[in-house]
Every structure is written in C-alpha cells, then in structure tokens.
PDB file of C-alpha atoms (C1' of nucleotides) in Angstrom:
ATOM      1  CA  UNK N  14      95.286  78.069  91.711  1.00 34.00           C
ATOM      2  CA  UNK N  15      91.603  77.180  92.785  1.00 34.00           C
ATOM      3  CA  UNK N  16      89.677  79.895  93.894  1.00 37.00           C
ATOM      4  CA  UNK N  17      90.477  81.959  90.732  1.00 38.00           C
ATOM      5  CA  UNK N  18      87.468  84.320  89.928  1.00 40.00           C
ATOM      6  CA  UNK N  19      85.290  83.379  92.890  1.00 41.00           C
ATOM      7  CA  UNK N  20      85.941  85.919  95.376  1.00 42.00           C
ATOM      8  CA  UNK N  21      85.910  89.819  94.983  1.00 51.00           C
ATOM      9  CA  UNK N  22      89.540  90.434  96.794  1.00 45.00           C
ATOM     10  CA  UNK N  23      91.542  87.216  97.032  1.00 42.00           C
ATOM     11  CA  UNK N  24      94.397  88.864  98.272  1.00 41.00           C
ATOM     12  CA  UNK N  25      94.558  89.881 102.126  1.00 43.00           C
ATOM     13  CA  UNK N  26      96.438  86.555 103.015  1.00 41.00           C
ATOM     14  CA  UNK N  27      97.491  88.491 106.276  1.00 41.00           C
ATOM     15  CA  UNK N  28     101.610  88.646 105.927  1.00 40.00           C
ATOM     16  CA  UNK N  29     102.911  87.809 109.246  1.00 39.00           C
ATOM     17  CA  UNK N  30     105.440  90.799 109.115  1.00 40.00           C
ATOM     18  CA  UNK N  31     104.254  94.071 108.708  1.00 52.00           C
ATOM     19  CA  UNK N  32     103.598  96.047 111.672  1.00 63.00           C
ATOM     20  CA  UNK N  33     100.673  97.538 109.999  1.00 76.00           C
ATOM     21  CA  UNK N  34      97.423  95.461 109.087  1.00 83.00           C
ATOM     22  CA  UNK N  35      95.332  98.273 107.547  1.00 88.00           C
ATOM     23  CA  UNK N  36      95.882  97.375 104.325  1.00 85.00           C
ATOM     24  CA  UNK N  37      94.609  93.973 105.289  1.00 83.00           C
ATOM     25  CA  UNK N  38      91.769  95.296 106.760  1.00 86.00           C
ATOM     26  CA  UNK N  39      90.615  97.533 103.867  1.00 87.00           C
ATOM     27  CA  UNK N  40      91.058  94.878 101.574  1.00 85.00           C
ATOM     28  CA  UNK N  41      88.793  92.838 104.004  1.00 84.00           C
ATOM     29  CA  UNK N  42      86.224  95.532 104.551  1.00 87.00           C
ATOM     30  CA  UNK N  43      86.668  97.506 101.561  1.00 85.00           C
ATOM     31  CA  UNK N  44      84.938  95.707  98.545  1.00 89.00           C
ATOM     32  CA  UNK N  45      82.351  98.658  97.953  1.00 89.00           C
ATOM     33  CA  UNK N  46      79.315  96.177  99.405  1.00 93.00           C
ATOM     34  CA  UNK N  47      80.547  94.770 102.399  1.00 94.00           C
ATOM     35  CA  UNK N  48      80.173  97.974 104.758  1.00 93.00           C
ATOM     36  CA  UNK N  49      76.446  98.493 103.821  1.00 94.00           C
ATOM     37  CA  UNK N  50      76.145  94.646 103.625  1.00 96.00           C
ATOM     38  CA  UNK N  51      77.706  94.954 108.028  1.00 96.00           C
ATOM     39  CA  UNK N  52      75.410  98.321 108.091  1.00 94.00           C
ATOM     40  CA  UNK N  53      72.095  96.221 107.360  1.00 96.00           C
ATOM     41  CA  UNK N  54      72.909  93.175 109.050  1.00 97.00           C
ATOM     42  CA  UNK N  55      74.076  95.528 112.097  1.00 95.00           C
ATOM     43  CA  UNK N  56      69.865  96.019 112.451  1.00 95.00           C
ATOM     44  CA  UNK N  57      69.076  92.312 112.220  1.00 97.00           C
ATOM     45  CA  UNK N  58      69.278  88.980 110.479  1.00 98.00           C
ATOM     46  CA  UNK N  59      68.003  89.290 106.949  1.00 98.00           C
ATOM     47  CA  UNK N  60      67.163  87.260 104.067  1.00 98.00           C
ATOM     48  CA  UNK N  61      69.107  87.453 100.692  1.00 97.00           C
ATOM     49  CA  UNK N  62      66.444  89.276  98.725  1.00 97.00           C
ATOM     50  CA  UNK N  63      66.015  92.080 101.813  1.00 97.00           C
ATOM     51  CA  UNK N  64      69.719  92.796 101.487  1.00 97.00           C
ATOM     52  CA  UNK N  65      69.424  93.326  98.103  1.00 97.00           C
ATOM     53  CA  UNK N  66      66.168  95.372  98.228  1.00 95.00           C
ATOM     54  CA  UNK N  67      67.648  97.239 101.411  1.00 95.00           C
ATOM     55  CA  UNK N  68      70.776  98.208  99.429  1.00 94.00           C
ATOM     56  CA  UNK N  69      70.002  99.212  95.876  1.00 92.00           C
ATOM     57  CA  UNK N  70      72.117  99.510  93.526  1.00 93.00           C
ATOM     58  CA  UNK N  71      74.105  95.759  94.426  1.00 95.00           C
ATOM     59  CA  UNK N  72      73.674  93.265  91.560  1.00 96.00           C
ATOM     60  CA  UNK N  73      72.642  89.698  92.556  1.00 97.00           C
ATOM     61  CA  UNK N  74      75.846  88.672  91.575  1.00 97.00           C
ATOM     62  CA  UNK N  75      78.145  91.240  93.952  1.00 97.00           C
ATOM     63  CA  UNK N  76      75.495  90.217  96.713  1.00 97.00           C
ATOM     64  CA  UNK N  77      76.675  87.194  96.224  1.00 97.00           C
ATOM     65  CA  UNK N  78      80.566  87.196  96.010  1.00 97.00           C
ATOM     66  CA  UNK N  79      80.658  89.816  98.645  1.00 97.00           C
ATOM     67  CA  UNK N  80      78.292  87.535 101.193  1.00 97.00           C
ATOM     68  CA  UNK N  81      80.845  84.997 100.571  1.00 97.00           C
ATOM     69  CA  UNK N  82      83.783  86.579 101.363  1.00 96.00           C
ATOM     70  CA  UNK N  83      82.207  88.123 104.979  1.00 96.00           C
ATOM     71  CA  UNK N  84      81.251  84.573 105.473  1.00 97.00           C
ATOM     72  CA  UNK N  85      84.489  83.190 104.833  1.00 95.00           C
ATOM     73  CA  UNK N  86      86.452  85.673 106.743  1.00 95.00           C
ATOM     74  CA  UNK N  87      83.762  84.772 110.045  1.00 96.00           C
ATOM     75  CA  UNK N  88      82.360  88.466 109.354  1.00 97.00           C
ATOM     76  CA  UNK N  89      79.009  86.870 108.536  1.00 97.00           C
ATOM     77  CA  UNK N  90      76.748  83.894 109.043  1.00 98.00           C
ATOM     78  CA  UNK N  91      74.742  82.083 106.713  1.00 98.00           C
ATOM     79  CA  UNK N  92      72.184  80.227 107.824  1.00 97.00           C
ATOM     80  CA  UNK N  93      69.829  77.856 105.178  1.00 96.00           C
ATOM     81  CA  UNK N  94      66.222  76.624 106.084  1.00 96.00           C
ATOM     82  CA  UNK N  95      65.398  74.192 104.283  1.00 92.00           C
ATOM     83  CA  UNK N  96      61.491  75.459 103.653  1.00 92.00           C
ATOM     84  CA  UNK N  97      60.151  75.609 100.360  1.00 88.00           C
ATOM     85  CA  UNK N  98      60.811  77.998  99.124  1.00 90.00           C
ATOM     86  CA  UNK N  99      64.585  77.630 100.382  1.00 93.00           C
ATOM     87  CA  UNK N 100      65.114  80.481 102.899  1.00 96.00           C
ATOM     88  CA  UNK N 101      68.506  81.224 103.676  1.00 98.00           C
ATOM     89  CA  UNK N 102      69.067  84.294 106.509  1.00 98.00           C
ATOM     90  CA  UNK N 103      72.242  85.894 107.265  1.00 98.00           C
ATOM     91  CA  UNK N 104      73.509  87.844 110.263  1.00 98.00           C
ATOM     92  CA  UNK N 105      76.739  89.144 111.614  1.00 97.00           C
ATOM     93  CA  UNK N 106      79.370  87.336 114.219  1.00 97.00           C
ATOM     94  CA  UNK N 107      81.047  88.591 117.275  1.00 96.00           C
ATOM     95  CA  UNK N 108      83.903  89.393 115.392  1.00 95.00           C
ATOM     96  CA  UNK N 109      81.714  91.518 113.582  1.00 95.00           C
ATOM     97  CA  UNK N 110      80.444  93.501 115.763  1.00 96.00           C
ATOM     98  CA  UNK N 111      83.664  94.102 117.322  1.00 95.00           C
ATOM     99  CA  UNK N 112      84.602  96.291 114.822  1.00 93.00           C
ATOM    100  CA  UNK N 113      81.432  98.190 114.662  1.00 92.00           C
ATOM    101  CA  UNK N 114      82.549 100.622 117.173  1.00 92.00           C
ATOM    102  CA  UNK N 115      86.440 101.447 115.428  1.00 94.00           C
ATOM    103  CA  UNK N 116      84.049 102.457 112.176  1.00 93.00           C
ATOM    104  CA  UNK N 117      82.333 104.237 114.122  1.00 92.00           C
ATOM    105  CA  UNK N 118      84.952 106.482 115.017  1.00 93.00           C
ATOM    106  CA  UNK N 119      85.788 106.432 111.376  1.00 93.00           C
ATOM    107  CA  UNK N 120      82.720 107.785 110.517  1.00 93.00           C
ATOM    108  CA  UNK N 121      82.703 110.147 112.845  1.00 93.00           C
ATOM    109  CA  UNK N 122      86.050 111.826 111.479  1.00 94.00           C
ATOM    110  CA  UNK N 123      84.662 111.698 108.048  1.00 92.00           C
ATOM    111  CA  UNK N 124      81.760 113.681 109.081  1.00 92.00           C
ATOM    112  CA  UNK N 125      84.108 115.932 111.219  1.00 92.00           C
ATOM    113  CA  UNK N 126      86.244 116.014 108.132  1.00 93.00           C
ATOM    114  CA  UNK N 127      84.156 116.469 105.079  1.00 92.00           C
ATOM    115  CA  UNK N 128      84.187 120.415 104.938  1.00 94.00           C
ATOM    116  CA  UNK N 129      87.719 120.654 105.303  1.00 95.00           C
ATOM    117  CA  UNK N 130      87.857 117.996 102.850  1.00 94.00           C
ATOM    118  CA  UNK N 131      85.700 119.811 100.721  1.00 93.00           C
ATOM    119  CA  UNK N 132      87.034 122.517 100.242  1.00 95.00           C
ATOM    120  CA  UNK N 133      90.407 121.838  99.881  1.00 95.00           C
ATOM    121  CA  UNK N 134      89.126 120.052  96.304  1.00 94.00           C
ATOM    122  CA  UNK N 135      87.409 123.060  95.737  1.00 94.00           C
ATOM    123  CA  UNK N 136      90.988 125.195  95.956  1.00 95.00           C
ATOM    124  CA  UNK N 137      92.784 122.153  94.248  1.00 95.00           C
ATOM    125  CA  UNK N 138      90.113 121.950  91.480  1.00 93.00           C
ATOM    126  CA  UNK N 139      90.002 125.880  90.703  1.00 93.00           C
ATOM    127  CA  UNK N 140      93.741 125.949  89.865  1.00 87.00           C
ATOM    128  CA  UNK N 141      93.074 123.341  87.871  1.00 75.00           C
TER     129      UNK N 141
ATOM    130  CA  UNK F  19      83.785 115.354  81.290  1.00 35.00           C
ATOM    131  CA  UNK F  20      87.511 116.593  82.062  1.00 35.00           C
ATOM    132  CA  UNK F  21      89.624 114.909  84.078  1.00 39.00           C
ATOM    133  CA  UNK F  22      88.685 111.050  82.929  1.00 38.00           C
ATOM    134  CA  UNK F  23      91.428 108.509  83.772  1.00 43.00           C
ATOM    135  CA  UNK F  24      93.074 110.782  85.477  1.00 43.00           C
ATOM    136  CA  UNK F  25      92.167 110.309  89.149  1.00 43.00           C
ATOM    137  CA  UNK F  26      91.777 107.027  91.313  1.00 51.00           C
ATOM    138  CA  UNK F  27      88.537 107.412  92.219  1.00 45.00           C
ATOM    139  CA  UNK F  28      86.533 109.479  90.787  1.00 41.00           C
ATOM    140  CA  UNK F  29      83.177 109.275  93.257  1.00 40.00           C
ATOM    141  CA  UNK F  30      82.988 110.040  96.606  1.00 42.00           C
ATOM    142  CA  UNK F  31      80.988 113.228  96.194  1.00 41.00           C
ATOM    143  CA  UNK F  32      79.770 112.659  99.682  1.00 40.00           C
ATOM    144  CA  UNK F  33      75.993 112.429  98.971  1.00 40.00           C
ATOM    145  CA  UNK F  34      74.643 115.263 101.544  1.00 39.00           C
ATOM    146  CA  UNK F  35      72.222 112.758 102.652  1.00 40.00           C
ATOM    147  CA  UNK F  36      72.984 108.818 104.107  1.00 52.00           C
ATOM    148  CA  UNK F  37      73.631 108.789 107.869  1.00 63.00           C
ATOM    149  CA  UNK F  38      76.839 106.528 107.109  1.00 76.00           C
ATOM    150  CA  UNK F  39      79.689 108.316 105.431  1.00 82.00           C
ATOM    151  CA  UNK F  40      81.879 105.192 105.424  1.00 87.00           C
ATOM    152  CA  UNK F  41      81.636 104.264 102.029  1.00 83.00           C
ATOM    153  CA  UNK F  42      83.000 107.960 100.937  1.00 82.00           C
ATOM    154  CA  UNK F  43      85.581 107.319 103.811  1.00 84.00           C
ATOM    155  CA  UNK F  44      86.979 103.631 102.341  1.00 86.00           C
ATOM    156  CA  UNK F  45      86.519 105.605  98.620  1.00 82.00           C
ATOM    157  CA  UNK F  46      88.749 108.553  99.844  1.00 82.00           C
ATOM    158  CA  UNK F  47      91.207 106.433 101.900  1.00 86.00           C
ATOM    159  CA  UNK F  48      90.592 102.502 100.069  1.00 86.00           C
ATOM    160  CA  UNK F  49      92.674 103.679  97.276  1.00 88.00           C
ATOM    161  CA  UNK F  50      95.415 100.847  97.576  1.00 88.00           C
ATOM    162  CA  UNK F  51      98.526 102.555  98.741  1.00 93.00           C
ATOM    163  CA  UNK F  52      96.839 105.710  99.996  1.00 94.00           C
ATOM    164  CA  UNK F  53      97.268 103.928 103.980  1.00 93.00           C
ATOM    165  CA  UNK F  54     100.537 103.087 103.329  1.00 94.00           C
ATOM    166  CA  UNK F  55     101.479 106.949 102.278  1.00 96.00           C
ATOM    167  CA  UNK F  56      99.614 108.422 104.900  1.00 96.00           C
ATOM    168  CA  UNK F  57     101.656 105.936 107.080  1.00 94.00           C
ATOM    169  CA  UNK F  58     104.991 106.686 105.652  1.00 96.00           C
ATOM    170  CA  UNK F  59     104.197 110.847 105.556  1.00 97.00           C
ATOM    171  CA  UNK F  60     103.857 110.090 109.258  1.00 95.00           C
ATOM    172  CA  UNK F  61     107.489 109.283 109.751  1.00 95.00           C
ATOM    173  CA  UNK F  62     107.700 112.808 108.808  1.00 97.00           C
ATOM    174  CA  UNK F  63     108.379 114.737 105.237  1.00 98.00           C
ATOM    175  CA  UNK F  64     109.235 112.402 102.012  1.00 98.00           C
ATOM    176  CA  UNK F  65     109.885 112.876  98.765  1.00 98.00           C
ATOM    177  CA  UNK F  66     108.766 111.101  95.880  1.00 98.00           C
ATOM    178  CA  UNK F  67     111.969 108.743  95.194  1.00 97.00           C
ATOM    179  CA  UNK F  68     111.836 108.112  98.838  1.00 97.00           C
ATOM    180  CA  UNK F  69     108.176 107.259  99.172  1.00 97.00           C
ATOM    181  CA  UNK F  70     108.182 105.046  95.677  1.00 97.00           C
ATOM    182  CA  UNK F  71     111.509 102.893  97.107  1.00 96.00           C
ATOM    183  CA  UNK F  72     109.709 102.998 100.644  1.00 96.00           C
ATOM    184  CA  UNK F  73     105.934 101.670  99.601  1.00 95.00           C
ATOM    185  CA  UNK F  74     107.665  98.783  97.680  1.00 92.00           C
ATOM    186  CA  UNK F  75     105.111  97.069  94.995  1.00 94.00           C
ATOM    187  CA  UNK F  76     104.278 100.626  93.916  1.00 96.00           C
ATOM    188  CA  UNK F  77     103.972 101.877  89.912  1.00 97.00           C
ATOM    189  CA  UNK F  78     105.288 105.155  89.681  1.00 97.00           C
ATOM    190  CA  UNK F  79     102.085 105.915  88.136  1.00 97.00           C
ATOM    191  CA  UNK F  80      99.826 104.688  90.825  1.00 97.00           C
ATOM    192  CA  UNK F  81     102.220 106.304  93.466  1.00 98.00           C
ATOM    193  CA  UNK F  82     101.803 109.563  91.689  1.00 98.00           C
ATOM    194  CA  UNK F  83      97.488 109.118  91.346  1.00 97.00           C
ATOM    195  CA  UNK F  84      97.413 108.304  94.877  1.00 97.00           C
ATOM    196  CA  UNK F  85      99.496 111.529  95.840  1.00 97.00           C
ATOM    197  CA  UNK F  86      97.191 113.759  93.247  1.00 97.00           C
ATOM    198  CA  UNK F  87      94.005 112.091  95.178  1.00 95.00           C
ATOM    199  CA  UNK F  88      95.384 112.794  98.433  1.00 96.00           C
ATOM    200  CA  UNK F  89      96.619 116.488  97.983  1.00 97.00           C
ATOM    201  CA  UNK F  90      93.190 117.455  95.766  1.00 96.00           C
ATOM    202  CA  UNK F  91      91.444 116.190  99.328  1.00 95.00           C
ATOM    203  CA  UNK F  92      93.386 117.905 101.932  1.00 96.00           C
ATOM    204  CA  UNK F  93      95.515 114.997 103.149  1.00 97.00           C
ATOM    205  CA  UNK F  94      98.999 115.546 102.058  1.00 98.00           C
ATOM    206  CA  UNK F  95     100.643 118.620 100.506  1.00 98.00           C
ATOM    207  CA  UNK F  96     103.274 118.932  98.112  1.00 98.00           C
ATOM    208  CA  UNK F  97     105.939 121.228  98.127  1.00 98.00           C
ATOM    209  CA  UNK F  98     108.285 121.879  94.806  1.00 97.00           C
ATOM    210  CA  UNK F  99     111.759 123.256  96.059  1.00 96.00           C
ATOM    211  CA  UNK F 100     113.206 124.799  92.170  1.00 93.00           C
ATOM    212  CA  UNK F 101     116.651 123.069  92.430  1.00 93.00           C
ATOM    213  CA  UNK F 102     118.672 121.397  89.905  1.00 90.00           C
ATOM    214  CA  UNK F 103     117.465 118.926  89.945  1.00 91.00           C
ATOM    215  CA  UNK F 104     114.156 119.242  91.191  1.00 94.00           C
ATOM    216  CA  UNK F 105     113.140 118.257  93.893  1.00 97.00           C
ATOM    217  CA  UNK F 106     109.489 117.781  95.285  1.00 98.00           C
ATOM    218  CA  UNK F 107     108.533 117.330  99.272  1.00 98.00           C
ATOM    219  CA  UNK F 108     105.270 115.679 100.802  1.00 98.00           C
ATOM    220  CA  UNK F 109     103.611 115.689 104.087  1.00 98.00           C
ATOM    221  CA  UNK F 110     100.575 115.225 105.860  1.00 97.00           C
ATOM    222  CA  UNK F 111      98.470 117.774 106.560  1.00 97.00           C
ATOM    223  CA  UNK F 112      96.475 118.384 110.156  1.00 96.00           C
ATOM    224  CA  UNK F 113      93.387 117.216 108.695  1.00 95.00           C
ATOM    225  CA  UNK F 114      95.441 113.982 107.619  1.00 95.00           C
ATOM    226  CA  UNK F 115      96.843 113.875 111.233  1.00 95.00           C
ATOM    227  CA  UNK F 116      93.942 113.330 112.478  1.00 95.00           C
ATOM    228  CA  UNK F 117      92.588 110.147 110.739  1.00 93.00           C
ATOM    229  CA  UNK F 118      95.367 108.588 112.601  1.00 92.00           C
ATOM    230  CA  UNK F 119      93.994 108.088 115.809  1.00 93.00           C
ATOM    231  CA  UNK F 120      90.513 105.981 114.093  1.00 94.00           C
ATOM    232  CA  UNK F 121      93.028 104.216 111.629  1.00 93.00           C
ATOM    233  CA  UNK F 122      94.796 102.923 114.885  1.00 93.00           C
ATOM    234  CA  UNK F 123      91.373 101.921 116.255  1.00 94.00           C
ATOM    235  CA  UNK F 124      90.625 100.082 113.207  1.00 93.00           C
ATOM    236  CA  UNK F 125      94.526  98.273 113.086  1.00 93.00           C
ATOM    237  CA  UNK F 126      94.051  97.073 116.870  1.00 93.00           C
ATOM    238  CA  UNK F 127      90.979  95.637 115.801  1.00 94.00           C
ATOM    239  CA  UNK F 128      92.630  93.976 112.877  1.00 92.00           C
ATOM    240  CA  UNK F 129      95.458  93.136 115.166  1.00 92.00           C
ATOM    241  CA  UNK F 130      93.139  91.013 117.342  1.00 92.00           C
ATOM    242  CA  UNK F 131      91.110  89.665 114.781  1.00 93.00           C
ATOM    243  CA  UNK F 132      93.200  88.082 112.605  1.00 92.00           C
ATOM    244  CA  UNK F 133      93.636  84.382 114.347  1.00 93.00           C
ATOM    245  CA  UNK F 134      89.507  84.498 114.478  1.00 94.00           C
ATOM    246  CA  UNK F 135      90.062  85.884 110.843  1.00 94.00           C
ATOM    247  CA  UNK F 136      92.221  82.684 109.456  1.00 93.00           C
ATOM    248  CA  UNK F 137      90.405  80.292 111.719  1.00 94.00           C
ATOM    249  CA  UNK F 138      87.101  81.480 109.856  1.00 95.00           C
ATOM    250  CA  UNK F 139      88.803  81.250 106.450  1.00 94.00           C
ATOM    251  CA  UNK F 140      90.530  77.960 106.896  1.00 94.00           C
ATOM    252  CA  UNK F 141      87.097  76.538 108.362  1.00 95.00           C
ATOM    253  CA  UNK F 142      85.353  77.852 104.960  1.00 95.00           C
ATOM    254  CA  UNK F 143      87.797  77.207 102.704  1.00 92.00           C
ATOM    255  CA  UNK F 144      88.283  73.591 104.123  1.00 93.00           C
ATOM    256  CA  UNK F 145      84.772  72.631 103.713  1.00 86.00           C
ATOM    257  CA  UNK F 146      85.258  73.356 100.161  1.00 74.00           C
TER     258      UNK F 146
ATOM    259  C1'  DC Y  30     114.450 113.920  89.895  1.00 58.01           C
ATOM    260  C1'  DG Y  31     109.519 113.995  89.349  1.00 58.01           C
ATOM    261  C1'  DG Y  32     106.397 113.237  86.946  1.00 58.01           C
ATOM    262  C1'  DG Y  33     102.818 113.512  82.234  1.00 58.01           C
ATOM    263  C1'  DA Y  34     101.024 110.936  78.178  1.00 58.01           C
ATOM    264  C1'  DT Y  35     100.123 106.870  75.860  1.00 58.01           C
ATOM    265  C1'  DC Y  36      99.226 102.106  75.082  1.00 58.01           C
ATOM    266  C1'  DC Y  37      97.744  97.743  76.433  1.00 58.01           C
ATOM    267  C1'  DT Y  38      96.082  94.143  79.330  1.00 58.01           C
ATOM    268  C1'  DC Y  39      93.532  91.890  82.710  1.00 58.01           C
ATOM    269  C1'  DC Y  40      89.809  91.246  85.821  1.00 58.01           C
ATOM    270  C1'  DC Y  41      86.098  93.303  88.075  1.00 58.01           C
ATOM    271  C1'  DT Y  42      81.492  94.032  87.374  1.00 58.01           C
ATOM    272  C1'  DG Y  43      76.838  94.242  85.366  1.00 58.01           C
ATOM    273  C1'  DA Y  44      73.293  91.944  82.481  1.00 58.01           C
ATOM    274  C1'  DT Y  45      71.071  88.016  81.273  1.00 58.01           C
ATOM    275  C1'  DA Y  46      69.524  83.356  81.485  1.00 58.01           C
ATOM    276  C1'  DC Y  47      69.047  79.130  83.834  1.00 58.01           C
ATOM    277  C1'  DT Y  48      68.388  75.888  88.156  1.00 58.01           C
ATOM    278  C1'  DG Y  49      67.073  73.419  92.679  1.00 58.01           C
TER     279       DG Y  49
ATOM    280  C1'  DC H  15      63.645  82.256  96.782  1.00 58.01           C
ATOM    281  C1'  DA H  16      68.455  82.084  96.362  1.00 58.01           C
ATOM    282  C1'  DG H  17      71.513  81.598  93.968  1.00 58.01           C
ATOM    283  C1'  DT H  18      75.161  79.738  89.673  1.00 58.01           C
ATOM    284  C1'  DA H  19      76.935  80.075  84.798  1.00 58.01           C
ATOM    285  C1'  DT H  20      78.194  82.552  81.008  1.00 58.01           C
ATOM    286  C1'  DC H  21      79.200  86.468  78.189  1.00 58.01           C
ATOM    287  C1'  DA H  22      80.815  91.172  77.232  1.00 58.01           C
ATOM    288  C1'  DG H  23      82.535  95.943  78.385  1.00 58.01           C
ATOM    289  C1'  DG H  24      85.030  99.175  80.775  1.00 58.01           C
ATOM    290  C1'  DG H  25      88.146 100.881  83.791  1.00 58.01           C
ATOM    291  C1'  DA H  26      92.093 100.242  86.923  1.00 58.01           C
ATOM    292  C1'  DG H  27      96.604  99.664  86.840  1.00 58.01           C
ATOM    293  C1'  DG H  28     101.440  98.309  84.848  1.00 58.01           C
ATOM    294  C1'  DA H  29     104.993  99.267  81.350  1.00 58.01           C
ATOM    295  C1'  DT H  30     107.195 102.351  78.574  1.00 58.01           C
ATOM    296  C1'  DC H  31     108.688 106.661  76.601  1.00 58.01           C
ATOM    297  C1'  DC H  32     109.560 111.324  77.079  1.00 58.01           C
ATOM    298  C1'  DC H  33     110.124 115.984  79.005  1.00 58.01           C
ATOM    299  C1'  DG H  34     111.461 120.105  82.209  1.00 58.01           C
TER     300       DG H  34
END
DNA sequence: CGGGATCCTCCCTGATACTG
DNA sequence: CAGTATCAGGGAGGATCCCG
C-alpha cells in the first residue's frame, strides 16, 4: 500500500463497469480546493504562493496535496524554474479546460436553483 | 448550535456574494451517495429498503443523512404511507429533475476523459 | 420497515517547524 | 520561494442497539 496518506482522495480508480462516472468525477473534482484551484488557473499560469494568496483560506499543506492530485490526474501542470529563488508555475491542460464549459452549466443551475433551494430549507427547517 | 452531527454537510450557506457557486453546488450534491440517489430516484419512486440494497456500499446511517440533506434542500421528497408496517416512498423533485441535464454534461465529459485521466495518472505515478 | 441515538474509530485537515 | 515532516484534534462515517 504506497501512496497511503499522500493524496486527499485516493479512491476514484475509475471501475470499468458502471454506466455512471459521476461519482468518479466528484471524487476527482470534488476535494473542496480543486474547483477554485481550476477557477484561478482558468485566468492564467500562477505561482504557488499566488494560488494561495488568491484563494484564502487553503493551508500550505491542502495547496499542496490538492496540486498534486490535479497534476496527477493531467488536470494541471507543474512547471519548475530552476531560478533562485526556485519558481515553480502551474497552469491547467486541455483536459482541463474541457470541462470548464459542463461546470459551467453546473453553475448556472445552481444559480437558477438557489431560491428554490432556499427556501425549501427554510419550510424543512421551520417544522423542525 | 442545534442540529450538530446531525447533517452531512453542514455549510453551503451560499455566500450571497462569489461569482462561482460551484463550491456550494459540489457541497450540496458532493455528499458521497447523494449522485447515486438522485440517479436511482430517477428510475422512478423508491423506498428506503430498495434504495439501501440498490446503492450497495451504503450505511443505513449515511443512506438516511444523505436523504435528510436532500429533502431539507428541495431535491427529493419523502412520502410516509401509515401501513403496517410502515412504509416510506422517495422521489425527486422538479427542481432535482433538472440537475440532470448538467450532471449528464459533466458524465460525458468524464466519459471521454478517463483514458487521458489514467494515462496522466499512470505517467505520474510511474515517475514515482 | 424505517429509521433515531449512541459509541467508537480512523483519517482528513490545520498548525507549526524545518529544508533546499 | 516552495514545499516536506510531524503532531494533534475533530468530524465523518460505520457498527450496533433500540423503538414505533
């Protein structure tokens, strides 16, 4: 068992069956960072520390682990220069921006969705 | 502060502000077997027995969070026929209905990606 | 049958310190 | 600057028991 505490999601491992990938996906796209991490990059390569200023809140550490596992799945590019100081700049793939536009339509229900959404918690919530 | 413990997530609170809902979209949706309900209430009605043998890998308790999290939002309702014994129907809602046609976008992505996807991985994961 | 309540256990995550 | 290593806590989730 290598790899054991050095990823965020080390499931995924795509089962062949299944005729439906979406949990794959969201376990691929869904560790809290990674859209905002796509989001940033979406504007332009960008060094390590401008991610993390750009996206407050991140820890150096789930930077990190979530960088990795874009990079590893193709989803990002990481690119070192070997400068002093080191200078390492990250941007997204092809396959990355392939799936810009179905998020897109994502977000576009949610923000069709949200009042709906909301209130139905609001009627849920007042009968307790 | 009520209701600890007892939902999935407990976030979301879609921030009025941020141009990109998609993180309160993956927190309302990312909950691990919410997909794979939604998927299954498409079929058509289910009830709980039915979904929990269907889903496969599911607790009864996370079966029954996800549910709560889902009805509380709008997605699914839940329907409590008095019988002996009891029995207790779910189903997907319009608003619900409607998140299928970007969750589809987002699978034929997935569907298309995935030999990229394990090309990228086995790349990575070969160079140590 | 359809859960609610409780306990218990990982492991994810943040904080901190150190390195090339 | 761009990380890695280590430690500690907290919460998600499984297992179990019980009830209407």
């Amino acid at each position: 068992m290598a790899r054991r505490n050095t990823a965020v999601t080390d499931q995924v491992e795509p089962a062949p069956n299944d005729d439906c990938p979406l949990p794959e996906v969201l376990a691929l796209i869904g560790d809290k960072w990674c859209i905002q991490i796509l989001v940033e990059l979406g504007e332009g390569p960008r060094r390590f520390t401008q991610l993390e200023r750009a996206i407050e809140g991140v820890s150096r550490r789930m930077l990190t682990l979530n960088l990795r596992n874009l990079e590893r799945n193709g989803l990002v590019t990481r690119t070192v220069y070997p400068t002093a100081p080191p200078s390492v700049e990250y941007a997204i793939t092809r396959l990355a921006e392939q799936i810009r536009d179905p998020l897109e339509a994502l977000a576009d229900w949610a923000r069709h969705a949200v009042p709906d959404l909301l209130t139905a918690r609001r009627v849920y919530d007042s009968r307790t």
